[in-house]
PDB file of C-alpha atoms and ligand atoms in Angstrom:
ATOM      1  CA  UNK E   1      45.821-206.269 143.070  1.00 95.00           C
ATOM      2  CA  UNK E   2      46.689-206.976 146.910  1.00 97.00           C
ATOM      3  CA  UNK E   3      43.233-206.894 148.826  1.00 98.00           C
ATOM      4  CA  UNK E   4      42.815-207.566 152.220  1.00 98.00           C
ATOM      5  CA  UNK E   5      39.267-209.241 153.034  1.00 98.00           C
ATOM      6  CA  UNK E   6      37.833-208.355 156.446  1.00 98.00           C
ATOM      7  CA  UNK E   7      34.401-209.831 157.535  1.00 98.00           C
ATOM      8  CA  UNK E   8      32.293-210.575 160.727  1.00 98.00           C
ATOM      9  CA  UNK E   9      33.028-207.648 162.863  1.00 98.00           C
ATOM     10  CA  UNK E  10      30.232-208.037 165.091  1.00 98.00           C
ATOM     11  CA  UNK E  11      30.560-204.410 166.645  1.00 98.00           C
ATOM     12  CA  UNK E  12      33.986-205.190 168.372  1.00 98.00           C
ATOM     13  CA  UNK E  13      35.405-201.603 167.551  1.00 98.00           C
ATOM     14  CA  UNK E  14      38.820-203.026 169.490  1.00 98.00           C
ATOM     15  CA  UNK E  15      39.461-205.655 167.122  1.00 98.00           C
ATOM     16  CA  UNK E  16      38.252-203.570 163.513  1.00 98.00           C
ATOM     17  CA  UNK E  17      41.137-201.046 164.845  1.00 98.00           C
ATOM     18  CA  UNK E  18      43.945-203.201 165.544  1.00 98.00           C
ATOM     19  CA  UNK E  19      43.143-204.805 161.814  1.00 98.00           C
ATOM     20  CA  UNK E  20      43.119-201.703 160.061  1.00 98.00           C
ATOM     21  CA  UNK E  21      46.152-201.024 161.535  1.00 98.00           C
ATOM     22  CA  UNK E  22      47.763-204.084 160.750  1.00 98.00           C
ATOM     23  CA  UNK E  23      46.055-203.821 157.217  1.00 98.00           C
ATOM     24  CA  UNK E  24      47.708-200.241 156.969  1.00 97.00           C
ATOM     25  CA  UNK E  25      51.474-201.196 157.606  1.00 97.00           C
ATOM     26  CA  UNK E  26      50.992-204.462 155.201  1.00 96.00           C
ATOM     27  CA  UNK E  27      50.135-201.939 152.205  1.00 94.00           C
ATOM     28  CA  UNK E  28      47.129-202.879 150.131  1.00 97.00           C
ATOM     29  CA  UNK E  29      45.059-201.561 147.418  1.00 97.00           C
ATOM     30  CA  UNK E  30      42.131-201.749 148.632  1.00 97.00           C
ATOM     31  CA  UNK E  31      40.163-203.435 151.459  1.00 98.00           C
ATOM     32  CA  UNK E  32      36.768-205.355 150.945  1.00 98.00           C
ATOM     33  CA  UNK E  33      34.615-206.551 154.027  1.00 98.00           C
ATOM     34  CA  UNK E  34      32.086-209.445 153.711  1.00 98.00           C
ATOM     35  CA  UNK E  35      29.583-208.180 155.907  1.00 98.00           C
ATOM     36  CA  UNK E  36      28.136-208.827 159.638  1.00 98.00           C
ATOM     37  CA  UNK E  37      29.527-205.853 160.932  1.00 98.00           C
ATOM     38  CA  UNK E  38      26.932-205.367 163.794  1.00 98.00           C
ATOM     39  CA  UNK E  39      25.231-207.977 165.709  1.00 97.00           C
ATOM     40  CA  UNK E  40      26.999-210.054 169.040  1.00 97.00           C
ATOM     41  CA  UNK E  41      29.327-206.777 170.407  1.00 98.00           C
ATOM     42  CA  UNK E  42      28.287-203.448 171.478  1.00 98.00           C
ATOM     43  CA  UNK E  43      29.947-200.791 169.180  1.00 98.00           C
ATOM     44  CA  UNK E  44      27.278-201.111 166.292  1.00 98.00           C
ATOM     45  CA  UNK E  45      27.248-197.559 164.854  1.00 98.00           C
ATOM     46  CA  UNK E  46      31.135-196.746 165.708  1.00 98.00           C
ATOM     47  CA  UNK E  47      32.313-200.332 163.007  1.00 98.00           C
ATOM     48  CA  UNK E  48      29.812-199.048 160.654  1.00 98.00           C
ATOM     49  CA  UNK E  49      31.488-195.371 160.645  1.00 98.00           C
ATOM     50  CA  UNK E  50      35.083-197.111 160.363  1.00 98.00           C
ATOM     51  CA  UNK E  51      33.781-199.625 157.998  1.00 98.00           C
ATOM     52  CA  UNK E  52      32.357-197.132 155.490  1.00 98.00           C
ATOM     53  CA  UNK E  53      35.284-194.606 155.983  1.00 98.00           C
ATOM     54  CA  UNK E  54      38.071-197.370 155.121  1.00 98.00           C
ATOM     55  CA  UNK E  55      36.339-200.057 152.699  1.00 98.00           C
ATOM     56  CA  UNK E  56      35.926-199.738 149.476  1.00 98.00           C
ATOM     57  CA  UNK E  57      33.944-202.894 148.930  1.00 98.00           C
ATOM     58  CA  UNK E  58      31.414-203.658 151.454  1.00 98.00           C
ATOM     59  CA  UNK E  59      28.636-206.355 151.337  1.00 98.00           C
ATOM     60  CA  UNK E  60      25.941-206.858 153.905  1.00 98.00           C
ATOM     61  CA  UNK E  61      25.931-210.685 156.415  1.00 98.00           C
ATOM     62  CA  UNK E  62      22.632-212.385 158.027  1.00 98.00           C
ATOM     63  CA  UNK E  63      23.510-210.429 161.153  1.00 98.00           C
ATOM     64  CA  UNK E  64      23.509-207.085 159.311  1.00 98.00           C
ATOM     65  CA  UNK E  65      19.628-207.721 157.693  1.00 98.00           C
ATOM     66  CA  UNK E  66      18.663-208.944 161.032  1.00 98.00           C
ATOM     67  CA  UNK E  67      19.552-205.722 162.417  1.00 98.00           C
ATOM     68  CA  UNK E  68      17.204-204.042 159.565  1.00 97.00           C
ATOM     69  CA  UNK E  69      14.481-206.489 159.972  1.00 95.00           C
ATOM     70  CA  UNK E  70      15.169-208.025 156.303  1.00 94.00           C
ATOM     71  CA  UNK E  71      15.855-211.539 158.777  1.00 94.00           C
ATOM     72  CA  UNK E  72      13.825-212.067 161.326  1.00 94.00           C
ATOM     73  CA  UNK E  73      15.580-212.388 164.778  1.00 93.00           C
ATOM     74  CA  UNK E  74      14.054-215.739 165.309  1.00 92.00           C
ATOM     75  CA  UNK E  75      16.366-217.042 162.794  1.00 93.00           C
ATOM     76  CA  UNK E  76      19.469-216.706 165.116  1.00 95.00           C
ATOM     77  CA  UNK E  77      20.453-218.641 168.344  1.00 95.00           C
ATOM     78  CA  UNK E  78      19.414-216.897 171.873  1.00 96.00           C
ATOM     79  CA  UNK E  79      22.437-214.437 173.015  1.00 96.00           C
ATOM     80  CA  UNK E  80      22.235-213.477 168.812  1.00 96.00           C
ATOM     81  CA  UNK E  81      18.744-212.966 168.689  1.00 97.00           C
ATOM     82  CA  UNK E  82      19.228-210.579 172.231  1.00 97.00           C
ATOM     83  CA  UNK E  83      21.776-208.562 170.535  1.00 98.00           C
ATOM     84  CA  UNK E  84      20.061-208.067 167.126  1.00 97.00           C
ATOM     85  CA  UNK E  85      17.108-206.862 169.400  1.00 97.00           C
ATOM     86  CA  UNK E  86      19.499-204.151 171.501  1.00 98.00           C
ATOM     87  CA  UNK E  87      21.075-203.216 168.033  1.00 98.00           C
ATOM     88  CA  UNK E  88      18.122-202.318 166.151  1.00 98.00           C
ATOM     89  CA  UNK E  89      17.342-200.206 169.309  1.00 98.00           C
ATOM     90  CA  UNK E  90      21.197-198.291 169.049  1.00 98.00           C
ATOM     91  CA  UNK E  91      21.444-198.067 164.709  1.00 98.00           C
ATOM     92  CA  UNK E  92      21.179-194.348 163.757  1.00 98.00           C
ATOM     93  CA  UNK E  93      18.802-193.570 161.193  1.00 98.00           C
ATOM     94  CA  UNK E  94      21.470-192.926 158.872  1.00 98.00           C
ATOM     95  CA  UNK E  95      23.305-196.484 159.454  1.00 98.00           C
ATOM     96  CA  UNK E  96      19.696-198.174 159.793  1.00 98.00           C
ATOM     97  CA  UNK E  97      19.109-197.425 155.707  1.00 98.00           C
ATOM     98  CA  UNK E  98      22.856-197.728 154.964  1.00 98.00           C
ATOM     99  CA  UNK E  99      22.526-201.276 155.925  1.00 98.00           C
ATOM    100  CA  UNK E 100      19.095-201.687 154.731  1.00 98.00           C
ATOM    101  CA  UNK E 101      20.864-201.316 150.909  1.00 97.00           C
ATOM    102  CA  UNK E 102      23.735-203.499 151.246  1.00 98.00           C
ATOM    103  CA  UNK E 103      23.822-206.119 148.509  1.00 97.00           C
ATOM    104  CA  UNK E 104      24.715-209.990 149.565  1.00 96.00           C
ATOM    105  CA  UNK E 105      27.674-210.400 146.974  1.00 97.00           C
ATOM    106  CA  UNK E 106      29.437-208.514 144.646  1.00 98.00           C
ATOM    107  CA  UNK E 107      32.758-209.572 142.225  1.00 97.00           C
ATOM    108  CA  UNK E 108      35.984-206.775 141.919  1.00 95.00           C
ATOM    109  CA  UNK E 109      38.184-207.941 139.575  1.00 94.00           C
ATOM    110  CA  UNK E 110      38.826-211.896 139.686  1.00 97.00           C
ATOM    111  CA  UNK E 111      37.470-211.705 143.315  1.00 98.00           C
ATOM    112  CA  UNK E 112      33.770-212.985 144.106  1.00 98.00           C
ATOM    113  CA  UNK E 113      32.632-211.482 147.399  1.00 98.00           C
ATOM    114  CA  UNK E 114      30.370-213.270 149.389  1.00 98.00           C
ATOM    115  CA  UNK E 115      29.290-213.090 153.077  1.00 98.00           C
ATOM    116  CA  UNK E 116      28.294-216.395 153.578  1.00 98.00           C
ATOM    117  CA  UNK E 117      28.059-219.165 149.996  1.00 98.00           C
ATOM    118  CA  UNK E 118      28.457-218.591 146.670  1.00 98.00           C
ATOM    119  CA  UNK E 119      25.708-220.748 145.840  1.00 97.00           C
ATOM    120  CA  UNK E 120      22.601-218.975 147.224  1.00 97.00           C
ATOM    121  CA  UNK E 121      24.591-215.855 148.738  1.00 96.00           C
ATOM    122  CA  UNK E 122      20.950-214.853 150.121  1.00 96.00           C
ATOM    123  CA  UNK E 123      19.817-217.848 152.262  1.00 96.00           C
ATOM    124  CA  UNK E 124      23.493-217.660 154.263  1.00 97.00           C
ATOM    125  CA  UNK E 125      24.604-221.396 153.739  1.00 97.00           C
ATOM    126  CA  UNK E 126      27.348-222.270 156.203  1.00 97.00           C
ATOM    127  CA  UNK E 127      30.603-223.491 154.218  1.00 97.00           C
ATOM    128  CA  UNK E 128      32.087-225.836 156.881  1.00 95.00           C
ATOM    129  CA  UNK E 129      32.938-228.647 155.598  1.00 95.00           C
ATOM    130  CA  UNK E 130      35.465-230.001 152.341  1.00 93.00           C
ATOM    131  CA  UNK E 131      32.700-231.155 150.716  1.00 94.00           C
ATOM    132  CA  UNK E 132      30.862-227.950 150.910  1.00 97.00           C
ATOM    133  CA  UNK E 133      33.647-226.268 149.470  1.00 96.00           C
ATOM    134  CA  UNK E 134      34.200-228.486 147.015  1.00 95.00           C
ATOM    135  CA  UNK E 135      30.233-227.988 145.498  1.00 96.00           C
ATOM    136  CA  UNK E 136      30.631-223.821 146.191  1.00 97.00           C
ATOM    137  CA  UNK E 137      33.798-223.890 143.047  1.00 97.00           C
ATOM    138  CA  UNK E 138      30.761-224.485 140.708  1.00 97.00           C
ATOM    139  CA  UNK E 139      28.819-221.507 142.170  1.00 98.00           C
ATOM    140  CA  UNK E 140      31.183-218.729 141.016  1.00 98.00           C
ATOM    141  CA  UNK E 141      33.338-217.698 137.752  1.00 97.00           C
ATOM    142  CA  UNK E 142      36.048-215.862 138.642  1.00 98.00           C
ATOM    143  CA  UNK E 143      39.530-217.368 140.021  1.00 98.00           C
ATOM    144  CA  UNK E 144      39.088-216.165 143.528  1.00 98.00           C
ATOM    145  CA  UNK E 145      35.509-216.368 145.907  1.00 98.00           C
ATOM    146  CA  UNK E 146      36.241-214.290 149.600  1.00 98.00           C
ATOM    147  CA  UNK E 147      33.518-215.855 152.109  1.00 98.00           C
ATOM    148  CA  UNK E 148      32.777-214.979 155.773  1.00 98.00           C
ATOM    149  CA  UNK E 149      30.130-216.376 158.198  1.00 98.00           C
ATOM    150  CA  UNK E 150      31.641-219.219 159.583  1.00 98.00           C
ATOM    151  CA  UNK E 151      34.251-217.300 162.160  1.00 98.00           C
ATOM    152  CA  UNK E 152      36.662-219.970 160.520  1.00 98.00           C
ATOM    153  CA  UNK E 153      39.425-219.116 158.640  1.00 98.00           C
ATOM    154  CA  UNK E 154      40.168-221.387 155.376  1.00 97.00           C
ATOM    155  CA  UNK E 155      42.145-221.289 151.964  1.00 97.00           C
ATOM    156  CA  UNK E 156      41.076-223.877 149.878  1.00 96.00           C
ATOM    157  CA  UNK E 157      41.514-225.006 146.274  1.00 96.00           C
ATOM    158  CA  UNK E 158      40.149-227.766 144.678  1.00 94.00           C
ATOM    159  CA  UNK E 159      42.830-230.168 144.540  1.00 88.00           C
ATOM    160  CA  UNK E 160      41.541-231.485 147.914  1.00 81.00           C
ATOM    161  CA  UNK E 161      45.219-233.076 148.523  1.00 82.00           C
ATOM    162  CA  UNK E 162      46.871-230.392 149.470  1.00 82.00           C
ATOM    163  CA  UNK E 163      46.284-227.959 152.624  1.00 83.00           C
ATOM    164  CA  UNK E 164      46.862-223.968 151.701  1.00 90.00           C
ATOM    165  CA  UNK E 165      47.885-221.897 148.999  1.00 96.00           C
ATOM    166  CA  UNK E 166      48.652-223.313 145.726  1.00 95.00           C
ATOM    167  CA  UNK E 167      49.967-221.136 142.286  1.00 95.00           C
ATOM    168  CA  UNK E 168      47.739-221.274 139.484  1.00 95.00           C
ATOM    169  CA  UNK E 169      45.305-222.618 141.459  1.00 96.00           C
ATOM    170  CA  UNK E 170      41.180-221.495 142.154  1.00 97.00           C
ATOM    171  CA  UNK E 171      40.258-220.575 145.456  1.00 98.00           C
ATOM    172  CA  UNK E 172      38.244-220.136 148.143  1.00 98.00           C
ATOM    173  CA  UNK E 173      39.220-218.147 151.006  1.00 98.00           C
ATOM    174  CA  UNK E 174      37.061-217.684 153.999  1.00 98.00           C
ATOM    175  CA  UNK E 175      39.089-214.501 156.033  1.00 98.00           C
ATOM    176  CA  UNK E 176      37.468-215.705 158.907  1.00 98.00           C
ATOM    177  CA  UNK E 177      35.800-212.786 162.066  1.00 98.00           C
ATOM    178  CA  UNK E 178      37.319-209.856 162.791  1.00 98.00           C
ATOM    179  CA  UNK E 179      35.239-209.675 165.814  1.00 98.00           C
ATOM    180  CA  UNK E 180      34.635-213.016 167.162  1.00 98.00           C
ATOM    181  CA  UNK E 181      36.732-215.545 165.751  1.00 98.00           C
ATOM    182  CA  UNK E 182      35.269-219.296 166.418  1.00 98.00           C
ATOM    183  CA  UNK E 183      38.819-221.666 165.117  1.00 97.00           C
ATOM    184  CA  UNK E 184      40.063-221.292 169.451  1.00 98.00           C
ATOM    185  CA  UNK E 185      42.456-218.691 168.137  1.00 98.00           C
ATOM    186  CA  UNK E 186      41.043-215.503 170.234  1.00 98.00           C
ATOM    187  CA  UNK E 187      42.951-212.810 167.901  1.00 98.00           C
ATOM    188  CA  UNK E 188      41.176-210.874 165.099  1.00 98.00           C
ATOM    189  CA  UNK E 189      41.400-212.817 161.513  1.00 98.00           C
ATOM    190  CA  UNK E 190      41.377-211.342 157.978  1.00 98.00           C
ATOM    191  CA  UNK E 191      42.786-212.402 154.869  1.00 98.00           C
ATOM    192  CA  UNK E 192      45.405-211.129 152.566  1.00 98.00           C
ATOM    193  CA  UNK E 193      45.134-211.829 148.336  1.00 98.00           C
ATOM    194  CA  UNK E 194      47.466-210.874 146.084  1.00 98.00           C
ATOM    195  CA  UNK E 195      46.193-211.603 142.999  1.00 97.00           C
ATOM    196  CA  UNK E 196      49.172-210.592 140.527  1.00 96.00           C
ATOM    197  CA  UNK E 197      51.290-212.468 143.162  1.00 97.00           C
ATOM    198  CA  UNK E 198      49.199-215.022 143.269  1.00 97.00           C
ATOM    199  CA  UNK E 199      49.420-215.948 147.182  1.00 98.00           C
ATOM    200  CA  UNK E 200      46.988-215.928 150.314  1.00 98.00           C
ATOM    201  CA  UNK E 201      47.248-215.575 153.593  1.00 98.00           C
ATOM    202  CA  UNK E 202      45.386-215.355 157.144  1.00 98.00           C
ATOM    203  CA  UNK E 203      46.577-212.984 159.413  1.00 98.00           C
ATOM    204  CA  UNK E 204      45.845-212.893 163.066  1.00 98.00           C
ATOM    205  CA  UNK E 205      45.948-209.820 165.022  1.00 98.00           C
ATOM    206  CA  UNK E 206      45.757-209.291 168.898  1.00 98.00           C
ATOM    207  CA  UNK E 207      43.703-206.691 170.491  1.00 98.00           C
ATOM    208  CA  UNK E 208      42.113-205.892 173.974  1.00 98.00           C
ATOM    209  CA  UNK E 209      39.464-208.335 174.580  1.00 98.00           C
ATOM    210  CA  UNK E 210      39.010-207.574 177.813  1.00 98.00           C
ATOM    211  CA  UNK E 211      37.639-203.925 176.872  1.00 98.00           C
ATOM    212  CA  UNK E 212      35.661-205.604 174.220  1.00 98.00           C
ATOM    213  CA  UNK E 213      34.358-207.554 176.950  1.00 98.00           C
ATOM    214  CA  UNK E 214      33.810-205.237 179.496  1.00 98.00           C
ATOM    215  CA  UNK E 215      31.490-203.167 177.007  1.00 98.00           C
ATOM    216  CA  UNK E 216      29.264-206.327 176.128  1.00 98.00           C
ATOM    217  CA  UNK E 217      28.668-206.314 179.734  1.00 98.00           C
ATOM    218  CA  UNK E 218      28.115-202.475 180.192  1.00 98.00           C
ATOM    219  CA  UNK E 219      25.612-202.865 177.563  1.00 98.00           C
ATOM    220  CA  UNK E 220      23.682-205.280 179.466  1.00 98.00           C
ATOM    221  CA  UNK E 221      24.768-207.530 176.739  1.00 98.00           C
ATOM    222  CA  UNK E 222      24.536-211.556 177.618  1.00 98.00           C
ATOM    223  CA  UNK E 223      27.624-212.778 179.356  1.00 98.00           C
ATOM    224  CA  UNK E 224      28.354-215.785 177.358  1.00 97.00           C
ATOM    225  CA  UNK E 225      28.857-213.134 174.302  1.00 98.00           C
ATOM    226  CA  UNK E 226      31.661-211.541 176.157  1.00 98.00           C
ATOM    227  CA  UNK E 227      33.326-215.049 177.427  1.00 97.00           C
ATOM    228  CA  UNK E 228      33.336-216.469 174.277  1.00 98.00           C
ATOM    229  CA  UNK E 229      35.718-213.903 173.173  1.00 98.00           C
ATOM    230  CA  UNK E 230      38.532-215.252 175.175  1.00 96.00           C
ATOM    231  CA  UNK E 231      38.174-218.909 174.093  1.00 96.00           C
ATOM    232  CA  UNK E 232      37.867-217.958 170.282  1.00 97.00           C
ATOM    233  CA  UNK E 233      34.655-220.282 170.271  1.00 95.00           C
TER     234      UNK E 233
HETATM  235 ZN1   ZN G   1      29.065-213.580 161.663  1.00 94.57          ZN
END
């Protein structure tokens, strides 16, 4: 199975596009996206339309029950907790329940699906550090675990000697944000797994973040969420 892994859109409709291009001329199976779709960026409803029309796994992020009110917006930092107010003001009806029954992980195949840790997919641990990858290999089953919610893309095993890919090994690969990467790499990230294969890979993609920018302000958006777009931070 080749899967590409797409997570943390954050309503940047620029960035989902140029992936799904870029997704389309690699040739996959199928894609799978590890949820936060709306939240920070301004095109809500138009990356849950795309999402639903091109994924055929889809799991729901923190950002994504904030917008429902399944997370309170307390939980997130200021400029979030602004933006998961103007979102749950722009959802449709329609995308409002769609997100409302989104499950937190999901497996397809030797592939666990995650938004944010395998260990307690519902209380959105942060994987960030080696040792926190080392204790999520205990929290899943299958060969593979896809994670999201740090913005930082990773492929780790367990041998914690060597950096990357390695054959016949476990892993866990965090794709990293479509929509507002965090690693000072501004391009759109998403991951490529090729199970029979076996090999990984993080793809970067440019798109126009100055548009993407430009809307977060027409929104009335705060301005740090469309600067931080430039930096990758
Ligand atoms: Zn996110």
């Amino acid at each position: 199975m080749r899967l590409a892994i797409i997570s943390d859109i954050h309503g940047n409709i620029e960035a989902l596009q140029q992936v799904l291009i870029r997704i389309r001329n690699e040739g996959v199976d199928s894609i799978a996206c590890l949820g936060d779709i709306v939240g920070y960026g301004p095109f809500p409803n138009e990356c849950i339309d795309l999402v639903r029309t091109e994924c055929s796994t889809i799991i729901g992020g923190n950002h994504d029950a904030g917008a429902v009110g399944t997370v309170s917006s307390g939980e997130f930092n200021k400029e979030g907790k602004i933006a998961i107010e103007w979102t749950r003001t722009q959802l449709t009806p329609e995308n409002r329940q769609w997100l409302m029954d989104l499950f937190v992980s999901t497996s397809v195949g030797e592939v666990t699906l995650v938004h944010a840790s395998p260990e307690e997919p519902e209380k959105w641990h942060y994987v960030s550090t080696w040792q926190l990858y080392e204790r999520s290999f205990k929290h899943f089953e299958t060969r593979f675990c896809c994670i999201g919610h740090t913005h930082i893309p990773a492929i780790v095993s367990p041998d914690r000697s060597i950096r990357g890919y390695v054959k016949g090994q476990r892993h866990i690969i965090n794709c990293g944000s479509v929509g507002q990467p965090r690693d000072g790499d501004p391009r759109a990230s998403f991951a490529l797994l090729d199970t029979d294969e076996d090999s990984a890979s993080i793809i970067r993609v440019p798109y126009d973040i100055a548009k993407t920018a430009d809307a977060i302000r027409a929104a009335g958006l705060p301005e740090f969420l469309a600067k931080r777009l430039s930096f990758g931070i």
